[in-house]
Amino acid sequence: STGAVKMQPKAEELKFVTKNDGYVHIHPSSVNYQTRHFESPYLVYHEKIKTSRVFIRDCSMVSVYPLVLLGGGQVHMQLLRGDFVISLDDGWIRFVAASHQVAELVKELRSELDQLLQDKIKNPSMDLCVCPRGSRIIGMIVKLVTTQ
């Protein structure tokens, strides 16, 4: 009956960290400004501006698997203190995989997707939904992202 209840931060108190700018805040004109809790700690944004402080606009929360599969840079995996860690952007973005097998599968799926996109660039008329390899890779990604 007594004790503290954890409160969600106020909109102006919520901040995120970027690699180059340190702390950034969601701009008051953003539709996400009043959002006080995000299921994932990762946001992608379109615009960053500096006024009284650095703000981001046009932002969306992104969960881990879409970030790993569709984000830029190389995917790396390593064992740290008994955990299998998948990292992006030279280790700046890191998260723990459920197991070594999950980490390897995610890394391999990313590699297959990268190769598939390179094939599509070389042959723009290729229909990825009809191509057996393409449809399997896309199907796995859709299943992974929607059941996460």
Short mmCIF file of N, CA, C and O in Angstrom, two decimals:
data_model
loop_
_atom_site.label_atom_id
_atom_site.label_comp_id
_atom_site.label_asym_id
_atom_site.label_seq_id
_atom_site.Cartn_x
_atom_site.Cartn_y
_atom_site.Cartn_z
N SER A 1 0.81 -1.20 0.00
CA SER A 1 0.00 0.00 0.00
C SER A 1 0.85 1.25 0.00
O SER A 1 0.34 2.33 -0.22
N THR A 2 2.14 1.11 0.26
CA THR A 2 3.01 2.28 0.22
C THR A 2 4.15 2.00 -0.72
O THR A 2 4.42 0.87 -1.10
N GLY A 3 4.83 3.03 -1.11
CA GLY A 3 5.98 2.88 -1.99
C GLY A 3 5.82 3.73 -3.23
O GLY A 3 4.81 4.39 -3.44
N ALA A 4 6.84 3.71 -4.04
CA ALA A 4 6.86 4.54 -5.24
C ALA A 4 6.36 3.74 -6.44
O ALA A 4 6.60 2.55 -6.55
N VAL A 5 5.67 4.43 -7.31
CA VAL A 5 5.23 3.85 -8.56
C VAL A 5 6.03 4.51 -9.67
O VAL A 5 6.11 5.74 -9.73
N LYS A 6 6.65 3.70 -10.51
CA LYS A 6 7.46 4.25 -11.58
C LYS A 6 6.58 5.01 -12.57
O LYS A 6 5.60 4.48 -13.07
N MET A 7 6.93 6.25 -12.82
CA MET A 7 6.18 7.11 -13.74
C MET A 7 6.91 7.17 -15.08
O MET A 7 8.13 7.16 -15.12
N GLN A 8 6.13 7.22 -16.14
CA GLN A 8 6.71 7.41 -17.46
C GLN A 8 7.23 8.85 -17.54
O GLN A 8 6.66 9.75 -16.94
N PRO A 9 8.32 9.08 -18.27
CA PRO A 9 8.85 10.45 -18.37
C PRO A 9 7.88 11.35 -19.11
O PRO A 9 7.09 10.90 -19.94
N LYS A 10 7.96 12.64 -18.82
CA LYS A 10 7.18 13.62 -19.57
C LYS A 10 7.79 13.72 -20.96
O LYS A 10 8.96 13.39 -21.17
N ALA A 11 7.00 14.21 -21.91
CA ALA A 11 7.45 14.28 -23.30
C ALA A 11 8.76 15.06 -23.43
O ALA A 11 9.67 14.65 -24.15
N GLU A 12 8.89 16.16 -22.72
CA GLU A 12 10.10 16.99 -22.84
C GLU A 12 11.31 16.36 -22.14
O GLU A 12 12.45 16.75 -22.38
N GLU A 13 11.08 15.35 -21.29
CA GLU A 13 12.18 14.68 -20.59
C GLU A 13 12.72 13.48 -21.36
O GLU A 13 13.83 13.03 -21.09
N LEU A 14 11.95 12.96 -22.28
CA LEU A 14 12.35 11.76 -23.02
C LEU A 14 13.47 12.11 -23.99
O LEU A 14 13.38 13.08 -24.74
N LYS A 15 14.56 11.36 -23.94
CA LYS A 15 15.69 11.62 -24.82
C LYS A 15 16.30 10.32 -25.32
O LYS A 15 16.17 9.28 -24.69
N PHE A 16 16.95 10.44 -26.46
CA PHE A 16 17.60 9.30 -27.09
C PHE A 16 19.05 9.68 -27.37
O PHE A 16 19.40 10.85 -27.32
N VAL A 17 19.86 8.71 -27.68
CA VAL A 17 21.28 8.96 -27.93
C VAL A 17 21.60 8.62 -29.38
O VAL A 17 21.19 7.57 -29.88
N THR A 18 22.31 9.51 -30.06
CA THR A 18 22.82 9.23 -31.40
C THR A 18 24.34 9.13 -31.32
O THR A 18 24.96 9.66 -30.39
N LYS A 19 24.90 8.48 -32.29
CA LYS A 19 26.34 8.26 -32.30
C LYS A 19 27.11 9.57 -32.41
O LYS A 19 28.11 9.77 -31.73
N ASN A 20 26.63 10.50 -33.23
CA ASN A 20 27.38 11.73 -33.49
C ASN A 20 26.95 12.92 -32.65
O ASN A 20 27.75 13.83 -32.44
N ASP A 21 25.70 12.93 -32.18
CA ASP A 21 25.20 14.13 -31.49
C ASP A 21 24.96 13.94 -30.01
O ASP A 21 24.56 14.89 -29.33
N GLY A 22 25.12 12.77 -29.49
CA GLY A 22 24.79 12.55 -28.08
C GLY A 22 23.28 12.52 -27.91
O GLY A 22 22.57 11.92 -28.70
N TYR A 23 22.80 13.21 -26.89
CA TYR A 23 21.37 13.19 -26.60
C TYR A 23 20.58 14.03 -27.61
O TYR A 23 20.98 15.14 -27.95
N VAL A 24 19.46 13.47 -28.05
CA VAL A 24 18.51 14.18 -28.91
C VAL A 24 17.11 14.00 -28.33
O VAL A 24 16.86 13.06 -27.59
N HIS A 25 16.22 14.90 -28.69
CA HIS A 25 14.85 14.87 -28.19
C HIS A 25 13.91 14.83 -29.38
O HIS A 25 14.24 15.31 -30.47
N ILE A 26 12.73 14.31 -29.17
CA ILE A 26 11.72 14.31 -30.22
C ILE A 26 11.13 15.72 -30.30
O ILE A 26 10.77 16.31 -29.28
N HIS A 27 11.06 16.25 -31.49
CA HIS A 27 10.57 17.61 -31.71
C HIS A 27 9.09 17.72 -31.32
O HIS A 27 8.31 16.80 -31.59
N PRO A 28 8.70 18.83 -30.69
CA PRO A 28 7.29 18.99 -30.28
C PRO A 28 6.28 18.91 -31.43
O PRO A 28 5.12 18.58 -31.20
N SER A 29 6.70 19.16 -32.67
CA SER A 29 5.77 19.07 -33.80
C SER A 29 5.61 17.63 -34.30
O SER A 29 4.78 17.36 -35.15
N SER A 30 6.41 16.71 -33.78
CA SER A 30 6.34 15.31 -34.21
C SER A 30 5.11 14.62 -33.64
O SER A 30 4.70 14.88 -32.50
N VAL A 31 4.52 13.72 -34.42
CA VAL A 31 3.38 12.96 -33.92
C VAL A 31 3.77 12.06 -32.75
O VAL A 31 2.92 11.68 -31.95
N ASN A 32 5.04 11.73 -32.62
CA ASN A 32 5.51 10.89 -31.51
C ASN A 32 5.91 11.68 -30.27
O ASN A 32 6.38 11.10 -29.30
N TYR A 33 5.72 12.99 -30.29
CA TYR A 33 6.16 13.81 -29.16
C TYR A 33 5.49 13.40 -27.86
O TYR A 33 6.13 13.34 -26.82
N GLN A 34 4.22 13.09 -27.90
CA GLN A 34 3.49 12.73 -26.68
C GLN A 34 3.67 11.26 -26.30
O GLN A 34 3.21 10.84 -25.24
N THR A 35 4.30 10.47 -27.14
CA THR A 35 4.54 9.06 -26.83
C THR A 35 5.57 9.00 -25.71
O THR A 35 6.67 9.54 -25.82
N ARG A 36 5.20 8.36 -24.64
CA ARG A 36 6.08 8.34 -23.46
C ARG A 36 6.78 7.01 -23.26
O ARG A 36 7.63 6.87 -22.39
N HIS A 37 6.40 6.01 -24.06
CA HIS A 37 7.04 4.71 -23.94
C HIS A 37 7.10 4.06 -25.31
O HIS A 37 6.11 4.04 -26.04
N PHE A 38 8.26 3.54 -25.67
CA PHE A 38 8.44 2.82 -26.93
C PHE A 38 8.82 1.38 -26.58
O PHE A 38 9.64 1.16 -25.69
N GLU A 39 8.24 0.43 -27.29
CA GLU A 39 8.53 -0.98 -27.04
C GLU A 39 10.00 -1.32 -27.33
O GLU A 39 10.56 -2.21 -26.73
N SER A 40 10.58 -0.62 -28.27
CA SER A 40 11.97 -0.84 -28.65
C SER A 40 12.76 0.43 -28.32
O SER A 40 12.23 1.53 -28.44
N PRO A 41 14.01 0.30 -27.94
CA PRO A 41 14.81 1.50 -27.65
C PRO A 41 15.35 2.18 -28.91
O PRO A 41 16.04 3.19 -28.80
N TYR A 42 15.01 1.66 -30.09
CA TYR A 42 15.56 2.20 -31.33
C TYR A 42 14.52 2.99 -32.11
O TYR A 42 13.39 2.55 -32.29
N LEU A 43 14.93 4.16 -32.58
CA LEU A 43 14.10 4.98 -33.45
C LEU A 43 14.89 5.25 -34.72
O LEU A 43 16.11 5.38 -34.69
N VAL A 44 14.19 5.36 -35.83
CA VAL A 44 14.78 5.88 -37.05
C VAL A 44 14.12 7.23 -37.29
O VAL A 44 12.98 7.45 -36.90
N TYR A 45 14.86 8.13 -37.90
CA TYR A 45 14.31 9.46 -38.13
C TYR A 45 14.74 9.98 -39.49
O TYR A 45 15.72 9.51 -40.07
N HIS A 46 14.00 10.94 -39.96
CA HIS A 46 14.28 11.52 -41.27
C HIS A 46 15.05 12.84 -41.13
O HIS A 46 15.94 13.14 -41.89
N GLU A 47 14.70 13.61 -40.12
CA GLU A 47 15.27 14.95 -40.02
C GLU A 47 15.77 15.21 -38.61
O GLU A 47 15.13 14.84 -37.63
N LYS A 48 16.92 15.86 -38.54
CA LYS A 48 17.50 16.26 -37.26
C LYS A 48 17.79 17.75 -37.34
O LYS A 48 18.38 18.22 -38.33
N ILE A 49 17.33 18.49 -36.35
CA ILE A 49 17.55 19.94 -36.36
C ILE A 49 18.07 20.38 -34.99
O ILE A 49 17.85 19.72 -33.98
N LYS A 50 18.78 21.51 -35.00
CA LYS A 50 19.30 22.04 -33.74
C LYS A 50 18.75 23.44 -33.53
O LYS A 50 18.96 24.33 -34.36
N THR A 51 18.03 23.63 -32.45
CA THR A 51 17.56 24.96 -32.04
C THR A 51 18.09 25.14 -30.62
O THR A 51 19.30 25.21 -30.43
N SER A 52 17.22 25.13 -29.64
CA SER A 52 17.67 25.21 -28.25
C SER A 52 18.41 23.94 -27.84
O SER A 52 19.20 23.94 -26.91
N ARG A 53 18.12 22.84 -28.51
CA ARG A 53 18.82 21.57 -28.35
C ARG A 53 18.61 20.77 -29.63
O ARG A 53 17.92 21.22 -30.54
N VAL A 54 19.18 19.60 -29.73
CA VAL A 54 19.06 18.80 -30.96
C VAL A 54 17.75 18.02 -30.90
O VAL A 54 17.46 17.33 -29.92
N PHE A 55 16.96 18.14 -31.97
CA PHE A 55 15.68 17.46 -32.07
C PHE A 55 15.66 16.56 -33.30
O PHE A 55 16.34 16.84 -34.28
N ILE A 56 14.84 15.50 -33.22
CA ILE A 56 14.58 14.67 -34.39
C ILE A 56 13.10 14.77 -34.72
O ILE A 56 12.26 14.94 -33.84
N ARG A 57 12.81 14.71 -36.01
CA ARG A 57 11.41 14.73 -36.48
C ARG A 57 11.23 13.57 -37.44
O ARG A 57 12.18 12.97 -37.91
N ASP A 58 9.96 13.32 -37.74
CA ASP A 58 9.64 12.23 -38.67
C ASP A 58 10.30 10.94 -38.21
O ASP A 58 11.03 10.29 -38.95
N CYS A 59 10.04 10.58 -36.97
CA CYS A 59 10.68 9.39 -36.40
C CYS A 59 9.68 8.26 -36.22
O CYS A 59 8.48 8.49 -36.09
N SER A 60 10.20 7.06 -36.24
CA SER A 60 9.39 5.86 -36.01
C SER A 60 10.21 4.89 -35.18
O SER A 60 11.42 4.76 -35.37
N MET A 61 9.53 4.19 -34.31
CA MET A 61 10.19 3.14 -33.55
C MET A 61 10.48 1.99 -34.50
O MET A 61 9.71 1.71 -35.42
N VAL A 62 11.60 1.35 -34.30
CA VAL A 62 11.94 0.17 -35.09
C VAL A 62 12.42 -0.91 -34.13
O VAL A 62 13.17 -0.64 -33.20
N SER A 63 11.94 -2.11 -34.34
CA SER A 63 12.37 -3.21 -33.47
C SER A 63 13.68 -3.80 -34.00
O SER A 63 14.18 -3.44 -35.06
N VAL A 64 14.22 -4.71 -33.24
CA VAL A 64 15.58 -5.20 -33.48
C VAL A 64 15.74 -5.90 -34.83
O VAL A 64 16.66 -5.60 -35.58
N TYR A 65 14.85 -6.84 -35.15
CA TYR A 65 15.06 -7.61 -36.38
C TYR A 65 15.01 -6.76 -37.65
O TYR A 65 15.89 -6.89 -38.51
N PRO A 66 14.06 -5.86 -37.81
CA PRO A 66 14.12 -4.99 -38.99
C PRO A 66 15.38 -4.13 -39.01
O PRO A 66 15.95 -3.87 -40.07
N LEU A 67 15.82 -3.70 -37.85
CA LEU A 67 17.05 -2.90 -37.78
C LEU A 67 18.25 -3.71 -38.27
O LEU A 67 19.06 -3.23 -39.07
N VAL A 68 18.34 -4.96 -37.83
CA VAL A 68 19.46 -5.80 -38.24
C VAL A 68 19.37 -6.16 -39.72
O VAL A 68 20.36 -6.13 -40.44
N LEU A 69 18.17 -6.49 -40.18
CA LEU A 69 18.02 -6.97 -41.55
C LEU A 69 18.07 -5.84 -42.58
O LEU A 69 18.55 -6.05 -43.70
N LEU A 70 17.60 -4.67 -42.22
CA LEU A 70 17.47 -3.60 -43.21
C LEU A 70 18.37 -2.40 -42.94
O LEU A 70 18.45 -1.49 -43.75
N GLY A 71 19.04 -2.40 -41.80
CA GLY A 71 19.94 -1.30 -41.47
C GLY A 71 21.23 -1.40 -42.27
O GLY A 71 21.59 -2.44 -42.80
N GLY A 72 21.93 -0.29 -42.35
CA GLY A 72 23.18 -0.27 -43.10
C GLY A 72 24.32 -0.89 -42.32
O GLY A 72 24.20 -1.22 -41.15
N GLY A 73 25.43 -1.06 -42.98
CA GLY A 73 26.63 -1.58 -42.34
C GLY A 73 26.65 -3.09 -42.23
O GLY A 73 25.69 -3.78 -42.57
N GLN A 74 27.75 -3.57 -41.74
CA GLN A 74 27.95 -5.00 -41.58
C GLN A 74 27.38 -5.49 -40.26
O GLN A 74 27.36 -4.77 -39.27
N VAL A 75 26.93 -6.75 -40.26
CA VAL A 75 26.44 -7.40 -39.05
C VAL A 75 27.58 -8.26 -38.51
O VAL A 75 28.17 -9.05 -39.25
N HIS A 76 27.88 -8.09 -37.24
CA HIS A 76 28.93 -8.88 -36.60
C HIS A 76 28.34 -9.63 -35.42
O HIS A 76 27.37 -9.18 -34.80
N MET A 77 28.94 -10.76 -35.10
CA MET A 77 28.49 -11.55 -33.98
C MET A 77 29.70 -11.95 -33.16
O MET A 77 30.74 -12.30 -33.71
N GLN A 78 29.56 -11.88 -31.83
CA GLN A 78 30.66 -12.31 -30.97
C GLN A 78 30.10 -12.82 -29.65
O GLN A 78 28.98 -12.51 -29.27
N LEU A 79 30.92 -13.59 -28.96
CA LEU A 79 30.55 -14.13 -27.66
C LEU A 79 31.15 -13.23 -26.59
O LEU A 79 32.37 -13.03 -26.55
N LEU A 80 30.30 -12.62 -25.76
CA LEU A 80 30.75 -11.76 -24.67
C LEU A 80 30.12 -12.22 -23.37
O LEU A 80 28.90 -12.23 -23.23
N ARG A 81 30.95 -12.63 -22.43
CA ARG A 81 30.49 -13.07 -21.10
C ARG A 81 29.35 -14.09 -21.19
O ARG A 81 28.37 -13.99 -20.47
N GLY A 82 29.45 -15.00 -22.12
CA GLY A 82 28.45 -16.06 -22.25
C GLY A 82 27.24 -15.72 -23.09
O GLY A 82 26.39 -16.56 -23.32
N ASP A 83 27.16 -14.48 -23.56
CA ASP A 83 26.04 -14.06 -24.41
C ASP A 83 26.50 -13.89 -25.85
O ASP A 83 27.62 -13.45 -26.10
N PHE A 84 25.62 -14.22 -26.79
CA PHE A 84 25.91 -14.03 -28.20
C PHE A 84 25.38 -12.65 -28.59
O PHE A 84 24.17 -12.40 -28.56
N VAL A 85 26.29 -11.76 -28.91
CA VAL A 85 25.95 -10.36 -29.18
C VAL A 85 26.04 -10.10 -30.68
O VAL A 85 27.06 -10.39 -31.32
N ILE A 86 24.97 -9.57 -31.22
CA ILE A 86 24.94 -9.13 -32.62
C ILE A 86 25.15 -7.63 -32.60
O ILE A 86 24.52 -6.92 -31.81
N SER A 87 26.06 -7.14 -33.45
CA SER A 87 26.33 -5.71 -33.45
C SER A 87 26.29 -5.15 -34.87
O SER A 87 26.55 -5.85 -35.84
N LEU A 88 25.94 -3.87 -34.93
CA LEU A 88 25.90 -3.10 -36.17
C LEU A 88 26.71 -1.83 -35.98
O LEU A 88 26.96 -1.41 -34.85
N ASP A 89 27.04 -1.21 -37.07
CA ASP A 89 27.69 0.10 -37.03
C ASP A 89 28.94 0.07 -36.15
O ASP A 89 29.09 0.87 -35.22
N ASP A 90 29.81 -0.87 -36.44
CA ASP A 90 31.08 -1.02 -35.71
C ASP A 90 30.89 -1.18 -34.21
O ASP A 90 31.68 -0.68 -33.42
N GLY A 91 29.82 -1.85 -33.80
CA GLY A 91 29.59 -2.13 -32.40
C GLY A 91 28.81 -1.08 -31.64
O GLY A 91 28.55 -1.26 -30.45
N TRP A 92 28.41 0.00 -32.29
CA TRP A 92 27.68 1.05 -31.58
C TRP A 92 26.28 0.58 -31.21
O TRP A 92 25.78 0.92 -30.15
N ILE A 93 25.66 -0.19 -32.08
CA ILE A 93 24.34 -0.77 -31.78
C ILE A 93 24.58 -2.25 -31.51
O ILE A 93 25.10 -2.96 -32.36
N ARG A 94 24.20 -2.69 -30.31
CA ARG A 94 24.42 -4.09 -29.94
C ARG A 94 23.20 -4.63 -29.20
O ARG A 94 22.53 -3.89 -28.49
N PHE A 95 22.95 -5.91 -29.39
CA PHE A 95 21.91 -6.57 -28.63
C PHE A 95 22.25 -8.04 -28.49
O PHE A 95 23.02 -8.59 -29.26
N VAL A 96 21.67 -8.66 -27.48
CA VAL A 96 21.95 -10.06 -27.17
C VAL A 96 20.93 -10.94 -27.88
O VAL A 96 19.73 -10.70 -27.81
N ALA A 97 21.43 -11.95 -28.57
CA ALA A 97 20.57 -12.93 -29.25
C ALA A 97 20.16 -14.00 -28.24
O ALA A 97 20.85 -14.24 -27.25
N ALA A 98 19.04 -14.63 -28.51
CA ALA A 98 18.52 -15.67 -27.61
C ALA A 98 19.48 -16.86 -27.51
O ALA A 98 19.57 -17.50 -26.46
N SER A 99 20.18 -17.15 -28.60
CA SER A 99 21.12 -18.28 -28.60
C SER A 99 22.10 -18.08 -29.75
O SER A 99 21.92 -17.22 -30.61
N HIS A 100 23.14 -18.91 -29.76
CA HIS A 100 24.10 -18.88 -30.85
C HIS A 100 23.42 -19.19 -32.19
O HIS A 100 23.70 -18.57 -33.21
N GLN A 101 22.50 -20.14 -32.15
CA GLN A 101 21.80 -20.54 -33.36
C GLN A 101 20.97 -19.38 -33.93
O GLN A 101 20.98 -19.12 -35.13
N VAL A 102 20.27 -18.65 -33.06
CA VAL A 102 19.48 -17.50 -33.51
C VAL A 102 20.39 -16.43 -34.11
O VAL A 102 20.10 -15.87 -35.17
N ALA A 103 21.50 -16.15 -33.45
CA ALA A 103 22.45 -15.16 -33.94
C ALA A 103 22.97 -15.53 -35.33
O ALA A 103 23.03 -14.70 -36.23
N GLU A 104 23.36 -16.78 -35.50
CA GLU A 104 23.87 -17.25 -36.80
C GLU A 104 22.79 -17.18 -37.87
O GLU A 104 23.06 -16.77 -39.01
N LEU A 105 21.57 -17.56 -37.53
CA LEU A 105 20.48 -17.53 -38.51
C LEU A 105 20.16 -16.10 -38.94
O LEU A 105 19.94 -15.83 -40.13
N VAL A 106 20.14 -15.17 -38.00
CA VAL A 106 19.87 -13.77 -38.33
C VAL A 106 20.98 -13.21 -39.21
O VAL A 106 20.73 -12.54 -40.21
N LYS A 107 22.21 -13.52 -38.86
CA LYS A 107 23.35 -13.04 -39.66
C LYS A 107 23.30 -13.63 -41.08
O LYS A 107 23.52 -12.92 -42.06
N GLU A 108 22.96 -14.90 -41.19
CA GLU A 108 22.87 -15.54 -42.50
C GLU A 108 21.70 -14.99 -43.31
O GLU A 108 21.82 -14.77 -44.53
N LEU A 109 20.57 -14.73 -42.65
CA LEU A 109 19.42 -14.16 -43.35
C LEU A 109 19.76 -12.77 -43.88
O LEU A 109 19.39 -12.42 -45.00
N ARG A 110 20.48 -11.99 -43.12
CA ARG A 110 20.91 -10.66 -43.57
C ARG A 110 21.82 -10.78 -44.79
O ARG A 110 21.68 -10.05 -45.77
N SER A 111 22.73 -11.73 -44.75
CA SER A 111 23.64 -11.95 -45.88
C SER A 111 22.86 -12.36 -47.13
O SER A 111 23.14 -11.87 -48.23
N GLU A 112 21.90 -13.26 -46.97
CA GLU A 112 21.06 -13.69 -48.10
C GLU A 112 20.24 -12.53 -48.66
O GLU A 112 20.11 -12.39 -49.88
N LEU A 113 19.71 -11.69 -47.79
CA LEU A 113 18.94 -10.54 -48.24
C LEU A 113 19.83 -9.56 -49.01
O LEU A 113 19.44 -9.05 -50.06
N ASP A 114 21.02 -9.30 -48.50
CA ASP A 114 21.95 -8.41 -49.20
C ASP A 114 22.26 -8.94 -50.60
O ASP A 114 22.27 -8.18 -51.58
N GLN A 115 22.50 -10.25 -50.71
CA GLN A 115 22.80 -10.85 -52.01
C GLN A 115 21.60 -10.78 -52.93
O GLN A 115 21.72 -10.48 -54.12
N LEU A 116 20.42 -11.02 -52.39
CA LEU A 116 19.19 -10.95 -53.18
C LEU A 116 18.99 -9.53 -53.74
O LEU A 116 18.64 -9.36 -54.91
N LEU A 117 19.23 -8.53 -52.92
CA LEU A 117 19.08 -7.14 -53.38
C LEU A 117 20.13 -6.79 -54.44
O LEU A 117 19.83 -6.07 -55.39
N GLN A 118 21.33 -7.31 -54.29
CA GLN A 118 22.35 -7.09 -55.33
C GLN A 118 21.93 -7.74 -56.64
O GLN A 118 22.11 -7.17 -57.71
N ASP A 119 21.37 -8.94 -56.57
CA ASP A 119 20.88 -9.62 -57.77
C ASP A 119 19.76 -8.82 -58.43
O ASP A 119 19.70 -8.71 -59.65
N LYS A 120 18.89 -8.25 -57.62
CA LYS A 120 17.78 -7.44 -58.14
C LYS A 120 18.30 -6.17 -58.81
O LYS A 120 17.78 -5.75 -59.85
N ILE A 121 19.33 -5.56 -58.26
CA ILE A 121 19.93 -4.37 -58.88
C ILE A 121 20.54 -4.73 -60.23
O ILE A 121 20.39 -3.99 -61.21
N LYS A 122 21.19 -5.88 -60.32
CA LYS A 122 21.79 -6.32 -61.57
C LYS A 122 20.73 -6.69 -62.61
O LYS A 122 20.94 -6.53 -63.80
N ASN A 123 19.60 -7.21 -62.14
CA ASN A 123 18.53 -7.65 -63.03
C ASN A 123 17.21 -7.06 -62.54
O ASN A 123 16.43 -7.75 -61.86
N PRO A 124 16.92 -5.79 -62.87
CA PRO A 124 15.72 -5.12 -62.35
C PRO A 124 14.40 -5.80 -62.73
O PRO A 124 13.40 -5.63 -62.04
N SER A 125 14.39 -6.56 -63.80
CA SER A 125 13.14 -7.21 -64.22
C SER A 125 12.84 -8.48 -63.41
O SER A 125 11.76 -9.05 -63.53
N MET A 126 13.77 -8.92 -62.58
CA MET A 126 13.57 -10.12 -61.78
C MET A 126 12.43 -9.89 -60.79
O MET A 126 12.43 -8.91 -60.05
N ASP A 127 11.46 -10.79 -60.77
CA ASP A 127 10.34 -10.70 -59.84
C ASP A 127 10.68 -11.52 -58.60
O ASP A 127 10.71 -12.75 -58.64
N LEU A 128 10.94 -10.83 -57.49
CA LEU A 128 11.38 -11.50 -56.27
C LEU A 128 10.31 -12.39 -55.66
O LEU A 128 10.62 -13.32 -54.92
N CYS A 129 9.04 -12.11 -55.96
CA CYS A 129 7.96 -12.92 -55.39
C CYS A 129 7.78 -14.22 -56.16
O CYS A 129 7.24 -15.19 -55.63
N VAL A 130 8.19 -14.26 -57.41
CA VAL A 130 8.06 -15.46 -58.25
C VAL A 130 9.32 -16.32 -58.15
O VAL A 130 9.25 -17.54 -58.15
N CYS A 131 10.46 -15.67 -58.04
CA CYS A 131 11.74 -16.36 -57.92
C CYS A 131 11.72 -17.22 -56.64
O CYS A 131 11.44 -16.70 -55.56
N PRO A 132 11.98 -18.53 -56.74
CA PRO A 132 11.90 -19.40 -55.55
C PRO A 132 12.80 -18.93 -54.40
O PRO A 132 12.37 -18.87 -53.25
N ARG A 133 14.03 -18.57 -54.71
CA ARG A 133 14.95 -18.11 -53.66
C ARG A 133 14.46 -16.81 -53.04
O ARG A 133 14.44 -16.64 -51.82
N GLY A 134 14.04 -15.88 -53.89
CA GLY A 134 13.56 -14.59 -53.42
C GLY A 134 12.32 -14.72 -52.56
O GLY A 134 12.20 -14.09 -51.50
N SER A 135 11.39 -15.54 -52.98
CA SER A 135 10.15 -15.68 -52.22
C SER A 135 10.40 -16.36 -50.87
O SER A 135 9.75 -16.02 -49.87
N ARG A 136 11.35 -17.28 -50.81
CA ARG A 136 11.68 -17.93 -49.53
C ARG A 136 12.31 -16.93 -48.57
O ARG A 136 11.96 -16.88 -47.38
N ILE A 137 13.26 -16.13 -49.07
CA ILE A 137 13.93 -15.15 -48.22
C ILE A 137 12.92 -14.10 -47.73
O ILE A 137 12.87 -13.79 -46.53
N ILE A 138 12.12 -13.58 -48.62
CA ILE A 138 11.12 -12.57 -48.24
C ILE A 138 10.11 -13.18 -47.26
O ILE A 138 9.74 -12.55 -46.27
N GLY A 139 9.69 -14.40 -47.50
CA GLY A 139 8.76 -15.07 -46.60
C GLY A 139 9.34 -15.24 -45.20
O GLY A 139 8.63 -15.03 -44.19
N MET A 140 10.61 -15.60 -45.11
CA MET A 140 11.26 -15.76 -43.81
C MET A 140 11.34 -14.42 -43.08
O MET A 140 11.10 -14.35 -41.87
N ILE A 141 11.67 -13.37 -43.81
CA ILE A 141 11.77 -12.05 -43.19
C ILE A 141 10.41 -11.59 -42.68
O ILE A 141 10.29 -11.11 -41.55
N VAL A 142 9.38 -11.77 -43.49
CA VAL A 142 8.03 -11.38 -43.07
C VAL A 142 7.61 -12.17 -41.84
O VAL A 142 7.08 -11.60 -40.87
N LYS A 143 7.89 -13.46 -41.82
CA LYS A 143 7.52 -14.29 -40.67
C LYS A 143 8.28 -13.84 -39.42
O LYS A 143 7.70 -13.73 -38.33
N LEU A 144 9.57 -13.60 -39.56
CA LEU A 144 10.38 -13.18 -38.43
C LEU A 144 9.93 -11.85 -37.85
O LEU A 144 9.76 -11.69 -36.64
N VAL A 145 9.68 -10.88 -38.72
CA VAL A 145 9.30 -9.54 -38.28
C VAL A 145 7.88 -9.52 -37.69
O VAL A 145 7.64 -8.83 -36.70
N THR A 146 6.98 -10.29 -38.25
CA THR A 146 5.59 -10.25 -37.76
C THR A 146 5.37 -11.11 -36.53
O THR A 146 4.40 -10.90 -35.80
N THR A 147 6.24 -12.07 -36.25
CA THR A 147 6.06 -12.92 -35.08
C THR A 147 7.02 -12.57 -33.95
O THR A 147 6.99 -13.20 -32.90
N GLN A 148 7.82 -11.59 -34.12
CA GLN A 148 8.84 -11.18 -33.14
C GLN A 148 8.26 -10.84 -31.82
O GLN A 148 7.36 -10.29 -31.47
#
